[in-house]
Amino acid sequence: MSAVQLTPKDLKSDQEVRWCPGCGDYAILNSTQAVLAEIGVPREKMAIISGIGCSSRFPYYMGCYGFHGIHGRATAIATGTKTANPDLSVWVVTGDGDAMSIGGNHLIHAMRRNVDLKILMFNNQIYGLTKGQYSPTSPAGLKTKTSPYGSVDLPFNPINLALGSGATFVARTVDTNPKHIKSTLLAAAAHKGIAFVEIWQNCVIFNDGAWKEWSTKEARAERTIDLQPGQPLVYGKDNEKGLRISGGEVEVVAAADADVWDPTTAAPLAYIMAYLDEREDLPHALGIFRQHAKPTYDGAVKEQVDFLTAKKGKGDLKKLIYTKDAWQVS
Amino acid sequence: MIRFAGDSGDGMQITGNQFTDTTAKVGNDLATFPDFPAEIRAPAGTRAGVSGFQIRFSSTDIYTAGDIPDVLVAMNAAALIVNYKDVAPGGIIIANTGNFTERDLQKAKLATNPLEDGTLDGYRVIAIDINARVTEALQGSPLTSKDVLRCKNFYVLGLMYWLYSRPIEPTLEWLAAKFAKKPELADANQTALRAGYNSGDIHEVFQGRYEVVPVENALPGTYRNIMGNHAVALGLVAGAELAGLKLFLGSYPITPATDILQHLSELKEFGVITCQMEDEIAGICTAIGASYAGMLGCTTTSGPGLALKTEAIGLAIMTELPLVIVDVQRAGPSTGLPTKVEQADLLQSLFGRNSDAPLPIVSCATPADAFDCAVEACRIAVQYMTPVILLSDNYIANGAEPWRLPDMDKLPRFPAVHVTDTAGYAPYSRDAKLARPWAVPGTPGLEHRIGGLEKEHITGNVSHNPENHQLMSEMRRDKVLGVRDTIPTPEVSGPEKADLLVVGWGSTFGAIRSGTERLRREQNVSVAHLHLRHLWPLAHGLDEIFARYKQILVPELNMGQLSRLLQGEYPDHRFLHYGKVKGKPFTAREIREKITAVLEAKS
Ligand SMILES: Cc1ncc(C[n+]2csc(CCOP(=O)(O)OP(=O)(O)O)c2C)c(N)n1
Ligand code: SF4
Ligand SMILES: [Mg+2]
């Protein structure tokens, strides 16, 4: 790929950004523009494809190619675009409702196929655009307009869903930490294959503070742990605490005794890290849960076409139509 | 007509006799031709050892011409090779793959396997390992494995009973009586019969044979037999080539459309990409995504799948991307009668979307016509930047007829343009056909955003302006209506003026054409036939045509769809609906009788 140098400004469109003031989407937009300027892909080769939701307005604000699809179908549309032209860098922007309820089927299948897409799922645990109904990631008991007495639904754990669907790159980041968004998206961009990135996002209007227990600058050190390849599993204000996995359980140890994180392992450690979400006494994990190398769907499709074209020669329509059992009428 | 063919030892005579008896009980007329091998003891598996039994039956419903079998049951390779040429084009060949091993092929003097080498192109081949299925069905039976295999003729008989909706009880009783002293044999054969019967559901075999309209003075040229689904597949490849594009198919299997996906998935060397997706919605969405990237996106389905694609079709209309949607109609609603024919998705195709969402609709008349119609659908999609629905049906899909092969060099091209010029580019500017420019990702300087939200005229920016929505809605309508400037006024077959005009669409073509021709020829009836290939927009000049006839009859395999459309569009004329929804095509005789009745009622 040619070394293209862009600035974040090159990735802004001329359209006015219209999220509510204070919405977490702004920080994600800015970080994404910064990242895309750095990945060495020319602007015309980037396509951002979204579904429907506040988050899905994203393509209109980007200076590259963009497609605002229909609710839940962005991954399917993007699969077509990427397969048709593997040369493009295709990004999907979606919400927790868009990706995990109406679009759940397409999401899991895109992940199992390992289509080379980068999926950014903005998780605000609510339906923002439709003004505040519970979503498939809302915690049980959440009071919303459609759950005035508390939601009785049990939520998905998006990371577990992605891991279980076979996604080859699974990561999580948070709107309050632009630096972390950037490093995570850069790693996603560098990954060949599907990258699923859950982004904790604050909806100031309909679910304000949903993540604040973990996401504020003050909380992050104690309440989250950053999974980085080759780095020890440490956290705490001075990185003084560590995590060790033994016998399928996670224990808190001194930083020096912490395990070193390896997202490339075939061992089911990523699932254990996702399961930290259910533990009050342990930090929630951010960073890179899994990073596996596997053949991509779009690559395999192209390979078959190329292989058979080389083997059989470029298709000749006349030969295809005029079969040997044809006969003449004069 | 069915022909059972196998080794002399395969019990084909018994099978044939049982089918005959049962058929007689159902009340059909029939004639049978048992055909014993010349050498009673010819070696098993050889061509000389083939034994056959043929049964021909008819009722007022089933009309087949000539002495050609519609179904051949070939119990081994030799039986297939000796008999397949007699089968009507598009006929069903049921082959017992259990007897197509290397050794069986050798005994039948075959160098390659006829099931795989293209010998059977143009037939509906149902390859079943009957030996294995019977062995499975009779697991735990006290019979030796050799005796178990001898029950396979009853498995086949069961499948035939399913195919022709015959009861299995008479044969069950016959077996019980015949083997009264050997209950284990009665039991085994009965089990095999039931297993064969039940397998019919699983294989979703289409019943009935496509009736080829006899043509006098066939045009000179090169011909081959083609089935409708195959013709659609070839037409899509040809359409893409004529547009200078590569074809992309996003699809999900559904009877009776699946063959198109199967055919296209074999054509990798044509650059055809096929994606078998997780559902119909993903099928069309990948196709839209591929069209966005510059390929010719296409999706194939049947009625239930078209229903699922509804919202995405609206997206393609809004984003004004080329897309071909093939609906091979089957009898519905819901799952309905998946292996039976109906043409009842016309109004779904026209109106089955939220809001005003117009698109062009093309429908094929015959298996060979399906090729031309697929090309035509591609042309409209590309020239007008619009989704197009191509309607086929179960009868065409599984029917075969001789196809006069086109001269590929002479087919008109309709090259698609991927714009690259940045000067004056605007995503929703329009050309003379009101089509917007197709700028695909990867083109420097033309970065833009499209989507389902209403777009501002010319700029393509999101717009909630009331005047703009009115304007854009009119643009979408007028663009599609404009397609009529590029389609010919259809020709009437028969007199320019007459007492009756019969207007049809889709696969009723054959029955209407032969019905009207015969009435004119034999009874001098004043009747003409108008076939509509384009169902939206309707061609110019129809009003004038309708005005020349005293009455207009519209036969359709539905409860009144084209008739309603025409009544709404041409309120000055009266359209008489003649419907049939029995999962079966019209016969020419039904059409003749209806015409006679309509004309008599008037006089
Ligand atoms: C077919 C369809 N069903 C429902 C809707 C209404 N709808 C739009 S966005 C949305 C939920 C959005 O939630 P999420 O994906 O979490 O996005 P957010 O707005 O929170 O970013 C719903 C239900 C729609 N646009 N289309
Ligand atoms: S409703 Fe919530 S998610 Fe949507 S823009 Fe406003 S703050 Fe952001
Ligand atoms: Mg949300």
GROMACS .gro file of N, CA and C and ligand atoms in nm, chain A residues 95-97 122 124-128, ligand 3:
model
   28
   95GLY      N    1  -2.481   0.027   1.626
   95GLY     CA    2  -2.514   0.043   1.768
   95GLY      C    3  -2.545  -0.091   1.832
   96ASP      N    4  -2.568  -0.089   1.962
   96ASP     CA    5  -2.598  -0.215   2.032
   96ASP      C    6  -2.730  -0.275   1.983
   97GLY      N    7  -2.825  -0.189   1.950
   97GLY     CA    8  -2.951  -0.239   1.898
   97GLY      C    9  -2.936  -0.284   1.754
  122PHE      N   10  -2.104   0.081   1.884
  122PHE     CA   11  -2.119   0.179   1.991
  122PHE      C   12  -2.222   0.126   2.090
  124ASN      N   13  -2.424   0.187   2.400
  124ASN     CA   14  -2.475   0.278   2.504
  124ASN      C   15  -2.586   0.213   2.585
  125GLN      N   16  -2.603   0.083   2.565
  125GLN     CA   17  -2.702   0.004   2.639
  125GLN      C   18  -2.843   0.060   2.627
  126ILE      N   19  -2.870   0.122   2.515
  126ILE     CA   20  -3.003   0.183   2.498
  126ILE      C   21  -3.029   0.206   2.349
  127TYR      N   22  -3.156   0.217   2.312
  127TYR     CA   23  -3.190   0.263   2.178
  127TYR      C   24  -3.195   0.415   2.185
  128GLY      N   25  -3.093   0.479   2.130
  128GLY     CA   26  -3.086   0.624   2.137
  128GLY      C   27  -3.180   0.693   2.040
  936MG      MG   28  -2.762   0.207   2.139
   0.00000   0.00000   0.00000
